[in-house]
Coordinates of C-alpha atoms in Angstrom, one line a residue:
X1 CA -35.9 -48.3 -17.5
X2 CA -39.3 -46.3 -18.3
X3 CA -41.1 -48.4 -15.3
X4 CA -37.8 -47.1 -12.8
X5 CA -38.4 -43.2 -13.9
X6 CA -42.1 -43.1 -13.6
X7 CA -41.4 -44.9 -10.0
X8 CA -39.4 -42.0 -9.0
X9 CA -41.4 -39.5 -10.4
X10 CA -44.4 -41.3 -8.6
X11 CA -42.5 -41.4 -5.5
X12 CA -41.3 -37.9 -5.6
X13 CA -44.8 -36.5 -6.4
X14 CA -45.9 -38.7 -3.2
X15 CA -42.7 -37.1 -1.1
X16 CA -44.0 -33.4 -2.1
X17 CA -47.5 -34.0 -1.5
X18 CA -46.9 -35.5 1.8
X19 CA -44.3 -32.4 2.6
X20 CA -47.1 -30.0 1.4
X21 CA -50.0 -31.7 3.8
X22 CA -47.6 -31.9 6.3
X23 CA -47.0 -27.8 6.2
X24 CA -50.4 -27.4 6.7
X25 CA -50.9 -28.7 9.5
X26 CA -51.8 -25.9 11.8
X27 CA -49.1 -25.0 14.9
X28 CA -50.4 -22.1 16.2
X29 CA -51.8 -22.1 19.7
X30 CA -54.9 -20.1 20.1
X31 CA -54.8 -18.4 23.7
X32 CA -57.8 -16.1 24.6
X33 CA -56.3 -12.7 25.5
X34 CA -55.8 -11.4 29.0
X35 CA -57.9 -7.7 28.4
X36 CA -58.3 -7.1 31.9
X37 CA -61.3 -4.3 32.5
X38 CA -60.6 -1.1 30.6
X39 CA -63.1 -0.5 28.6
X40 CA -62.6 1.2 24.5
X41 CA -63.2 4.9 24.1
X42 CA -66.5 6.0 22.0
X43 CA -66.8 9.4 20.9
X44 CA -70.5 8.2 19.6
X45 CA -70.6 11.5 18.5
X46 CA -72.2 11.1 14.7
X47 CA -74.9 13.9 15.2
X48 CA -72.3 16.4 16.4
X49 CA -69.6 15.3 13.3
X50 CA -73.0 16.0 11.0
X51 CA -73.8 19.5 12.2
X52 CA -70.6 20.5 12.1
X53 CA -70.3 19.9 8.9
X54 CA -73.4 21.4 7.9
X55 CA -72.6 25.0 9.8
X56 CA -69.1 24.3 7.8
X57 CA -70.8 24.2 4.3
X58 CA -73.8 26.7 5.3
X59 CA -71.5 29.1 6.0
X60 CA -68.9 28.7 3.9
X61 CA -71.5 30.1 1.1
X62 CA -72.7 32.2 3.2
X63 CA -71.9 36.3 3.7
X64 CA -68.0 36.3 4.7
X65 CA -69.1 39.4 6.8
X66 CA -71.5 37.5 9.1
X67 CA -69.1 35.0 9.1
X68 CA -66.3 37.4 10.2
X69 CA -67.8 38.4 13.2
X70 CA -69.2 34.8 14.4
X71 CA -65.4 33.8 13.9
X72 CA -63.9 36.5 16.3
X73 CA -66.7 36.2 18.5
X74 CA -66.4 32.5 19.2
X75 CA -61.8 32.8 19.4
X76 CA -62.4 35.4 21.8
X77 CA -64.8 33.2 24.2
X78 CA -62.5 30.0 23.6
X79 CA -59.5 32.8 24.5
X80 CA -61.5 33.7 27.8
X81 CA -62.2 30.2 28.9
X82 CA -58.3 29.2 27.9
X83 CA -56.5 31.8 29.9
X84 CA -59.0 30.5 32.7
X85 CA -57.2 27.5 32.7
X86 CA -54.0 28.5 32.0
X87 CA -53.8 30.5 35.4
X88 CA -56.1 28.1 37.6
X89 CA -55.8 24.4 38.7
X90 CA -58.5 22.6 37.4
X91 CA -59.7 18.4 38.7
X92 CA -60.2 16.4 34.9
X93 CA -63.7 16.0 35.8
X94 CA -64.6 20.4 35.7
X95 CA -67.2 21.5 33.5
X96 CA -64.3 24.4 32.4
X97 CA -63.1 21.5 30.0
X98 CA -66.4 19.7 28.6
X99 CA -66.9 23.8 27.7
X100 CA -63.7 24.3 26.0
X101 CA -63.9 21.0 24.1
X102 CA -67.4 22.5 22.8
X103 CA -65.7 25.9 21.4
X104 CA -62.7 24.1 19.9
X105 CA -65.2 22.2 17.8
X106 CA -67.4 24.9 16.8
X107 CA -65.0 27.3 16.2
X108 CA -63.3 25.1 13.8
X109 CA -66.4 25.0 12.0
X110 CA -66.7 28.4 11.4
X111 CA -62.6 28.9 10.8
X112 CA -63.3 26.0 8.4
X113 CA -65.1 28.3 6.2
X114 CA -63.3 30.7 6.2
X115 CA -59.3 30.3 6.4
X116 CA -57.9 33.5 7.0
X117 CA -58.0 32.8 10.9
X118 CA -56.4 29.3 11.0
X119 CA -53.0 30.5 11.7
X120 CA -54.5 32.0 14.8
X121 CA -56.5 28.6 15.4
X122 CA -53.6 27.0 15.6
X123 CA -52.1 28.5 18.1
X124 CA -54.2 28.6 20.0
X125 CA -54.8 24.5 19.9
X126 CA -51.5 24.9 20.6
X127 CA -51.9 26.8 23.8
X128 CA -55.0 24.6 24.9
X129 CA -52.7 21.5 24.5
X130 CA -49.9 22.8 26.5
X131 CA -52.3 24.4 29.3
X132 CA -54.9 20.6 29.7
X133 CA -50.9 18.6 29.6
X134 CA -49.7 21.3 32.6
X135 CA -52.5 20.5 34.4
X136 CA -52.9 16.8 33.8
X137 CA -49.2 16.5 35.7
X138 CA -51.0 16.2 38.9
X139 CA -53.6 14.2 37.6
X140 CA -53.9 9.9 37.3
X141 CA -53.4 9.7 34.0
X142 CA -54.3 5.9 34.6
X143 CA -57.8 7.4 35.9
X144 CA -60.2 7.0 33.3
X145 CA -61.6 10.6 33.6
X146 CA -58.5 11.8 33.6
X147 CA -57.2 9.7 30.4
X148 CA -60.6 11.1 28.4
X149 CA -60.7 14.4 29.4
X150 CA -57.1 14.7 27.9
X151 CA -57.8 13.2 24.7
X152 CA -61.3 14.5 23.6
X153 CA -59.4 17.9 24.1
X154 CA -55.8 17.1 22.8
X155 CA -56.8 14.4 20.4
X156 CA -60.3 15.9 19.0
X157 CA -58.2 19.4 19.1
X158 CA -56.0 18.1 16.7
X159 CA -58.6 16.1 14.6
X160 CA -60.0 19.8 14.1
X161 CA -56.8 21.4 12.9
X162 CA -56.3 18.9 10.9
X163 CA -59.8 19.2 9.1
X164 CA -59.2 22.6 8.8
X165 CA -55.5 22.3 7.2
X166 CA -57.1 19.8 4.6
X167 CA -60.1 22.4 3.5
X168 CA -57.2 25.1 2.8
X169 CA -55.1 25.8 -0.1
X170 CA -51.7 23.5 1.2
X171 CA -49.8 26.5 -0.6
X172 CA -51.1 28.9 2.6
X173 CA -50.1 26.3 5.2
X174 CA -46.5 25.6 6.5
X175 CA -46.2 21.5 7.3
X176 CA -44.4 22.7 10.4
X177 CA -46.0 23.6 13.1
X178 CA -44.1 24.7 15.9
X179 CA -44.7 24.1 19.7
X180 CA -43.5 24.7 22.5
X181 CA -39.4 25.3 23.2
X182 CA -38.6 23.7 26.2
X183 CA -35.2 24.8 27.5
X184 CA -32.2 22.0 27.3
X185 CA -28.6 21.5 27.7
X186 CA -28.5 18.7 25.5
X187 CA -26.6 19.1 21.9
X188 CA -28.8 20.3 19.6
X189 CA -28.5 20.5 15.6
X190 CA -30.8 22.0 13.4
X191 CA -33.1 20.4 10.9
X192 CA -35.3 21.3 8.5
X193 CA -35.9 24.4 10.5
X194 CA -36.7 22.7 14.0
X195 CA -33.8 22.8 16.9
X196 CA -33.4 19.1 18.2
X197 CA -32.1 17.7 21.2
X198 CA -30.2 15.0 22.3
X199 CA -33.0 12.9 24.4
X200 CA -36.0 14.4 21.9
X201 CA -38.2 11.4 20.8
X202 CA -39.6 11.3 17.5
X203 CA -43.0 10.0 17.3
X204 CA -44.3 9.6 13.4
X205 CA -46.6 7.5 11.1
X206 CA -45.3 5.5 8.4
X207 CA -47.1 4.5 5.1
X208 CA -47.9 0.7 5.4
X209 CA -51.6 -0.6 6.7
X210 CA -49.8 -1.9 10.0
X211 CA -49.4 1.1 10.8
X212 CA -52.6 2.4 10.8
X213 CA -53.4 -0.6 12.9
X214 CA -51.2 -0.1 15.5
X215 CA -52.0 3.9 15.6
X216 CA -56.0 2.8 15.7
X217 CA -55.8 -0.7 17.7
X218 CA -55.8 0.9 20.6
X219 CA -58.4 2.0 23.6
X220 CA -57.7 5.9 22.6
X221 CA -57.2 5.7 18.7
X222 CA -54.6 8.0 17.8
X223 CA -52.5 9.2 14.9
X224 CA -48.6 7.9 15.6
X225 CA -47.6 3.7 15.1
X226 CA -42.9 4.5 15.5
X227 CA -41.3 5.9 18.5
X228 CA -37.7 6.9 18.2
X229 CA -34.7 8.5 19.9
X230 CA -32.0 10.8 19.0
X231 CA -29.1 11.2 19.9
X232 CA -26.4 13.8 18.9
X233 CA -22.5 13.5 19.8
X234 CA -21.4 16.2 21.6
X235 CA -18.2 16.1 20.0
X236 CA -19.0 16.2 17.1
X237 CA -22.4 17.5 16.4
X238 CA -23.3 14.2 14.7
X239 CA -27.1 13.0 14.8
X240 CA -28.2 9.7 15.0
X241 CA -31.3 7.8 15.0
X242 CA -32.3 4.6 17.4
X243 CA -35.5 2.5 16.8
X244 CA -36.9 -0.6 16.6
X245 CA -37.9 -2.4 13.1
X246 CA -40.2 -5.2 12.8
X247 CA -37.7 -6.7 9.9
X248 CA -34.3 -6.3 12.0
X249 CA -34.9 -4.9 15.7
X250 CA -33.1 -2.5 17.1
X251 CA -31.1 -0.1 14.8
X252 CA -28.9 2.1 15.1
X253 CA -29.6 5.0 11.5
X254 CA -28.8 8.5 9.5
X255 CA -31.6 10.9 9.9
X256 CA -31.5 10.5 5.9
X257 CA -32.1 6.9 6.7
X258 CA -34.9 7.7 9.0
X259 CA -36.5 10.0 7.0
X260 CA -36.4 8.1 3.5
X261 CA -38.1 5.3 5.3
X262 CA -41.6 6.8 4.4
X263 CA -43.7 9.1 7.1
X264 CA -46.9 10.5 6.5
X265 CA -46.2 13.0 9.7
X266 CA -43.3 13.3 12.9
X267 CA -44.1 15.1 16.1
X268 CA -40.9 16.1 18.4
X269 CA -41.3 15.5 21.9
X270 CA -39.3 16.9 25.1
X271 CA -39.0 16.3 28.5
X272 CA -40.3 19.2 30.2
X273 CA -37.8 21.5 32.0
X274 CA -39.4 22.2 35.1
X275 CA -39.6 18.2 36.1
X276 CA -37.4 17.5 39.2
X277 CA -35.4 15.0 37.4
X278 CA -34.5 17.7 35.0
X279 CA -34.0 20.7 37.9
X280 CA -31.2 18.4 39.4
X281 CA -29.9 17.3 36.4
X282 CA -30.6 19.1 32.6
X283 CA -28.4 16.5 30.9
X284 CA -31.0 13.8 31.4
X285 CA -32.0 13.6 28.1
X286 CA -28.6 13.6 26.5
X287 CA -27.4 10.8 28.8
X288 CA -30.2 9.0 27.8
X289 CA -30.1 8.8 24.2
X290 CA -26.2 7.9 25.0
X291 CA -27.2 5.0 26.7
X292 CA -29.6 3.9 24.0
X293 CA -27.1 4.2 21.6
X294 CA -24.1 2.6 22.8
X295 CA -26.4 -0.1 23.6
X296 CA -28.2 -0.4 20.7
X297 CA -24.4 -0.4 18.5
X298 CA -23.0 -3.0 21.2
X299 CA -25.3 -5.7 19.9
X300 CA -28.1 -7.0 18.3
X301 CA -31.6 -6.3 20.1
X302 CA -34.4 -8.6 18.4
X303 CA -38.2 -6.7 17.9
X304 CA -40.8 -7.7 20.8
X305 CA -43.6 -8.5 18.8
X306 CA -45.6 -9.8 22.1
X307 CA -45.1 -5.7 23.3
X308 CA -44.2 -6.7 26.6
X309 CA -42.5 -3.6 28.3
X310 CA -41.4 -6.1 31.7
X311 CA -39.4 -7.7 29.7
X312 CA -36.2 -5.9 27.9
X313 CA -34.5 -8.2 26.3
X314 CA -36.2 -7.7 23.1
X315 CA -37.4 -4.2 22.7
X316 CA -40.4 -2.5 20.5
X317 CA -40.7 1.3 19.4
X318 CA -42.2 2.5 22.0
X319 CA -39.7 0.5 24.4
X320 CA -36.2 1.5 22.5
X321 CA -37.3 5.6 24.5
X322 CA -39.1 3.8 27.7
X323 CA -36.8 1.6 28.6
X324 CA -34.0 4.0 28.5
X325 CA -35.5 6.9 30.6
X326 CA -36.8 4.5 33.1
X327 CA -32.8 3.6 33.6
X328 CA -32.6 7.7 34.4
X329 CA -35.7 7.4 36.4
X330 CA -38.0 8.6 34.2
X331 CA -41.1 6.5 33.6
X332 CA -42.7 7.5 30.3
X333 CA -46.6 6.4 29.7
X334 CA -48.0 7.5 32.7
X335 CA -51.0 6.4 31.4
X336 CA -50.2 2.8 29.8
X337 CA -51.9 1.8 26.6
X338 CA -54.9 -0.3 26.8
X339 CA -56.6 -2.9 24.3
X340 CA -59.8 -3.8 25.4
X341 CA -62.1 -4.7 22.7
X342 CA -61.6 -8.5 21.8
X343 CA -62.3 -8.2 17.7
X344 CA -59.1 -5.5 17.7
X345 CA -56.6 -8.2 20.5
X346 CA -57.9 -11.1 18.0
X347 CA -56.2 -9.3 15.3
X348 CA -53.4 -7.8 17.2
X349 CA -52.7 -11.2 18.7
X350 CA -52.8 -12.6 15.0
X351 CA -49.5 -10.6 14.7
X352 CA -48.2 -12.0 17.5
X353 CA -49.1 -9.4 20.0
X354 CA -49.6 -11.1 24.0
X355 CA -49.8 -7.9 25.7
X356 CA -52.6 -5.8 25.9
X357 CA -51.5 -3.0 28.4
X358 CA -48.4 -1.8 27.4
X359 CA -46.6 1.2 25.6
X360 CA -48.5 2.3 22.1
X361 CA -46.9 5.3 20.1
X362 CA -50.2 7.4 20.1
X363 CA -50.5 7.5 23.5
X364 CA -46.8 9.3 24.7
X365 CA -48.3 12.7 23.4
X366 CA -51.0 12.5 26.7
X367 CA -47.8 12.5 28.7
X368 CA -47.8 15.1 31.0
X369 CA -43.9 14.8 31.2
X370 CA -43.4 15.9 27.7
X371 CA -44.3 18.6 25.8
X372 CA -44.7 18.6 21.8
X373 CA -41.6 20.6 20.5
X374 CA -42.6 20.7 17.0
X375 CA -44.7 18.9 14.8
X376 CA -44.6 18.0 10.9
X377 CA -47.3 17.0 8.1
X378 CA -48.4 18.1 4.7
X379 CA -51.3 18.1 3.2
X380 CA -51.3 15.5 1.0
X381 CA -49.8 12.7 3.2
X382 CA -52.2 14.0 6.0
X383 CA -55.3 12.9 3.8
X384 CA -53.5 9.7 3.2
X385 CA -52.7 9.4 7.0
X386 CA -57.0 9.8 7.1
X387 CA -57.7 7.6 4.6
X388 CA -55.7 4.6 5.9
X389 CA -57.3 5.5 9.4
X390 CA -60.8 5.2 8.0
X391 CA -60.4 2.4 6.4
X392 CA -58.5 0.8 9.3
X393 CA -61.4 1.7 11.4
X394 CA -64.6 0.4 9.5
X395 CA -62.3 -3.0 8.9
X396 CA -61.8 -3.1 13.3
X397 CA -65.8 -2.4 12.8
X398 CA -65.6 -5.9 11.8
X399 CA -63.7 -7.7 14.0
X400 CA -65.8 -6.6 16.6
X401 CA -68.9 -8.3 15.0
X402 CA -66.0 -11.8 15.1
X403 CA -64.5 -11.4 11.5
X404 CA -61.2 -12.5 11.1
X405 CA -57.9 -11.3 8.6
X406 CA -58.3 -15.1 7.0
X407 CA -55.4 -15.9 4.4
X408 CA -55.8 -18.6 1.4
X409 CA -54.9 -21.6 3.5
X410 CA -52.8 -23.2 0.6
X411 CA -50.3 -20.6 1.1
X412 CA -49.2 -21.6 4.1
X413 CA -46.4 -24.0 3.1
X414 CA -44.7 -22.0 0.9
X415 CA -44.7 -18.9 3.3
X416 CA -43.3 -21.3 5.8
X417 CA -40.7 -22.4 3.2
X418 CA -39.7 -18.8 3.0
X419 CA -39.7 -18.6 7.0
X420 CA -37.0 -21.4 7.0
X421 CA -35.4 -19.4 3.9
X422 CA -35.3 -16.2 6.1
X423 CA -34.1 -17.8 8.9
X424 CA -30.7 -19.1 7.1
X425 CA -30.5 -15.4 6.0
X426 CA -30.7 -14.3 9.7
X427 CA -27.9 -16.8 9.8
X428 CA -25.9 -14.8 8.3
X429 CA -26.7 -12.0 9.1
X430 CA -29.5 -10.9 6.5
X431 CA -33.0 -9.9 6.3
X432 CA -34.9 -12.6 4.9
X433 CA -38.8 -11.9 3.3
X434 CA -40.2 -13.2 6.7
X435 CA -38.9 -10.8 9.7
X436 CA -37.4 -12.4 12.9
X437 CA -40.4 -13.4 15.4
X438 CA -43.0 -13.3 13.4
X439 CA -44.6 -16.5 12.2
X440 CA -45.0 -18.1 8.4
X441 CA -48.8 -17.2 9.8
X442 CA -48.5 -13.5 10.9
X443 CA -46.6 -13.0 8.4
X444 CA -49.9 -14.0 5.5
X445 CA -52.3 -12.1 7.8
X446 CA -50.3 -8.9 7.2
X447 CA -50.3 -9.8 3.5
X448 CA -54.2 -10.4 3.4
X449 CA -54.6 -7.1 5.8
X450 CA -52.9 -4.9 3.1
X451 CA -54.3 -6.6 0.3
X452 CA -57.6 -5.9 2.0
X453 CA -56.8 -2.2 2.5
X454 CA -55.8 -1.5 -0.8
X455 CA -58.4 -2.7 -2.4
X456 CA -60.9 -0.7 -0.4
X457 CA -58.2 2.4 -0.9
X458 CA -59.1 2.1 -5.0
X459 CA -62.5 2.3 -4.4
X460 CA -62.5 5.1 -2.3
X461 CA -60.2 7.3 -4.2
X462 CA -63.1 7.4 -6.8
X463 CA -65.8 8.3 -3.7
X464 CA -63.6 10.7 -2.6
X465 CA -63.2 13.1 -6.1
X466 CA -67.1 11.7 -6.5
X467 CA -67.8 13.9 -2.8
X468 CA -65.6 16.9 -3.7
X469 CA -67.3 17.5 -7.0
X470 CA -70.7 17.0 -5.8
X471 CA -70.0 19.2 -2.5
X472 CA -67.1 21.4 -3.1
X473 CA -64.9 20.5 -0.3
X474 CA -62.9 17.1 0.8
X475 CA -65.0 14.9 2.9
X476 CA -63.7 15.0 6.5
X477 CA -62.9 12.1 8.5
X478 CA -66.3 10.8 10.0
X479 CA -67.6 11.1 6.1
X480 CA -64.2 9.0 4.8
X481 CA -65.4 6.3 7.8
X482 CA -68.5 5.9 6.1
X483 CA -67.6 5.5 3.0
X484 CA -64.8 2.6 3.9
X485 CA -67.5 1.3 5.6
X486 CA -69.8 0.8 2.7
X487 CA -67.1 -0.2 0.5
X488 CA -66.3 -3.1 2.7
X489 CA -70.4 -3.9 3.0
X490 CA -71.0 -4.0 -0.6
X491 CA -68.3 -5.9 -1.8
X492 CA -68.3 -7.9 1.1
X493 CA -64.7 -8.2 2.1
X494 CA -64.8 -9.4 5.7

């Protein structure tokens, strides 16, 4: 009887050895990516970032007098050279921009120091933004001097403000910033102090490390990783939300839900009124977001993790808004989204990304069809929205020099237990630990990616209070780089 029960204990132990070898062996397929011949954007900029900064501090402990009249004096040039534009058709490739881009930088530098005049700064980003986008509508925004000319000034504009808002006391500064109203027949409803439309597309950040990735993976690093619509009944006034989730696909929320599933910031974007499309018909919007979401409620849409925007039947973010305008004849990203460097499409494709020109959330604010209604973010999840950049950014550092998001390999069987798990939950029509379409092996690389992240976050909270007591003010972006950067080199993490 003993000799029987040690036999099948034997024999079982063989049995789940031979299962656990077995879920090892390796079933991905590694295909080299298709990156065509874009090329990344480099500000390579360091020495600029550095003087900055030091006119910043100089001056900030300097006489506010002085400082008073170098403030007016360099908002009344960058005024000057603004209304220039405003009133003149410009090519991308004018020297009236490279100039521009030059006094939004150093007059940040000196508003920096002195806050009183950031309201004003503000505005007049604002203006700038709105005045490069009008012009860029007759521009290739697939053109390369086009595409960069529009993000050093729209992108580094907003990298200033945004140094400036985290150098001021968060109790002066509202988190809403307004932009431009762009007339609409849509419904509308009021939110938090902002009028929405019907049609408007909501372009945010959320909290985890993946999104950092997706809003820095990119040619043209940006700020934004979730696209959504909304759309609002006109019979009743009811608001709803329609985006695409990695763990369930296309949904169909509350704006409580939307906004209780965490965001660092949300921009509000518009179809501008004076587009053809919208001269012949103002309801363009509205009659999109109805289509999205009587299709999104008819049935269920799975995520596109491969982000191929030819192919609809499965739908990312960024296509829930594209693919419905384009059925209204609108075709949003007129400049697609490029991934060119290979150590960033190694990691992407990791995820199960197969597409590397396609739709990314960042890039819709470069449209030249849409113009930013409004635009939310506080202080504190702004510096957490920089943080998770930098660190983001020195880890890509890394993949470019061939380092890989590399997961304990004997972890594989039991996350592929938990795939088969999830996928009787799907069954049922549940969310199981391991989302639809992604892999048991995706699924440990975005484990070892946020355990990687957070680890570096802990270190750099501590080099972060470290820098403000030892210089007085919160180290800005290029300074948080660094220190991720040294973090990962000294403890060796990739």
């Amino acid at each position: 009887m003993v000799k029987k029960v040690k036999k099948k204990i034997f024999t079982g132990v063989l049995i789940l050895a031979a299962s656990y070898l077995l879920l090892l062996v390796p079933l991905e397929k590694k295909e080299k990516p298709d990156l065509g011949d874009k090329k990344q954007f480099v500000w390579n900029r360091d020495s600029l970032w550095l003087s900055l900064e030091s006119v910043f501090a100089e001056n900030k402990a300097g006489n506010p007098a002085l400082l008073t009249d170098k403030i007016l004096s360099s908002i009344d040039e960058l005024k000057k050279d603004l209304e220039f534009i405003e009133n003149k058709k410009f090519a991308p490739s004018d020297s009236i921009f490279q100039k521009l881009e030059h006094e939004i930088f150093q007059t940040a530098a000196l508003v920096g120091s002195s806050p009183v005049h950031l309201a004003e700064f503000i505005d007049l980003f604002s203006r700038v933004r709105n005045a490069v986008k009008k012009q860029s509508v007759e521009w290739n925004m697939n053109d390369i001097t086009a595409r960069q000319t529009i993000y050093k000034l729209v992108y580094g504009g907003r990298a200033a403000v945004e140094e400036l808002i985290l150098q001021t006391d968060p109790r002066k500064i509202s988190p809403l910033i307004f932009g431009k109203e762009e007339p609409s027949n849509s419904p509308s409803i009021n939110l938090k102090g902002v009028n929405l439309r019907s049609g408007d597309i909501l372009v945010s950040r959320g909290g985890a490390p993946t999104s950092a990735l997706i809003a820095r993976g990119n040619d043209y690093p940006g700020n934004f990783s979730h696209v959504a619509l909304i759309y609002i009944d006109e019979k009743n006034n009811h608001p709803y939300i329609i985006e695409s989730h990695i763990e369930k696909g296309v949904t169909v929320s509350s704006v409580d839900e939307y906004l209780n599933d965490k965001k660092l910031r949300i921009m509000v974007l518009r179809l501008r009124a004076d587009l053809n499309c919208m001269i012949n018909d103002r309801m363009i919007p509205h009659k999109v977001a109805e289509y999205s979401f009587y299709r999104a409620s008819a049935g269920h849409i799975p995520y596109d993790f491969t982000m191929n925007i030819h192919d609809t039947s499965k739908l990312f973010c960024s296509e829930v808004a594209s693919s419905a305008y384009k059925k209204f004849g609108v075709n949003l990203w007129m400049g697609l989204s490029h991934i060119s460097s290979p150590g960033v499409a190694r990691w992407l494709s990791g995820f199960g990304v197969k597409y590397f020109t396609t739709q990314g959330p960042s890039d819709l604010e470069y449209d030249p069809q849409l113009s930013v209604a409004a635009e939310w973010r506080d202080a504190e999840t702004l510096f957490k929205d920089h943080m998770d950049n930098a660190v983001i950014e020195a880890m890509l550092e890394k993949a470019e020099e061939g380092k890989g998001l590399v997961y304990d390999w004997y972890l594989l069987p039991p996350a592929r237990i938990l795939k088969l798990y999830s996928s009787v939950m799907n069954l049922f029509g549940k969310i199981g630990p391991i989302p639809v379409g992604m892999s048991p092996e995706s699924a440990l690389r975005s484990k070892k990616l946020t355990a990687l992240h957070d680890e570096v976050i802990s270190v750099m909270d501590l080099k972060v209070k470290e820098f403000e007591n030892n210089k007085g003010y919160k180290p800005p972006y290029w300074q948080l780089v660094n220190l991720a950067r040294n973090i990962i080199n000294e403890r060796n993490l990739l």
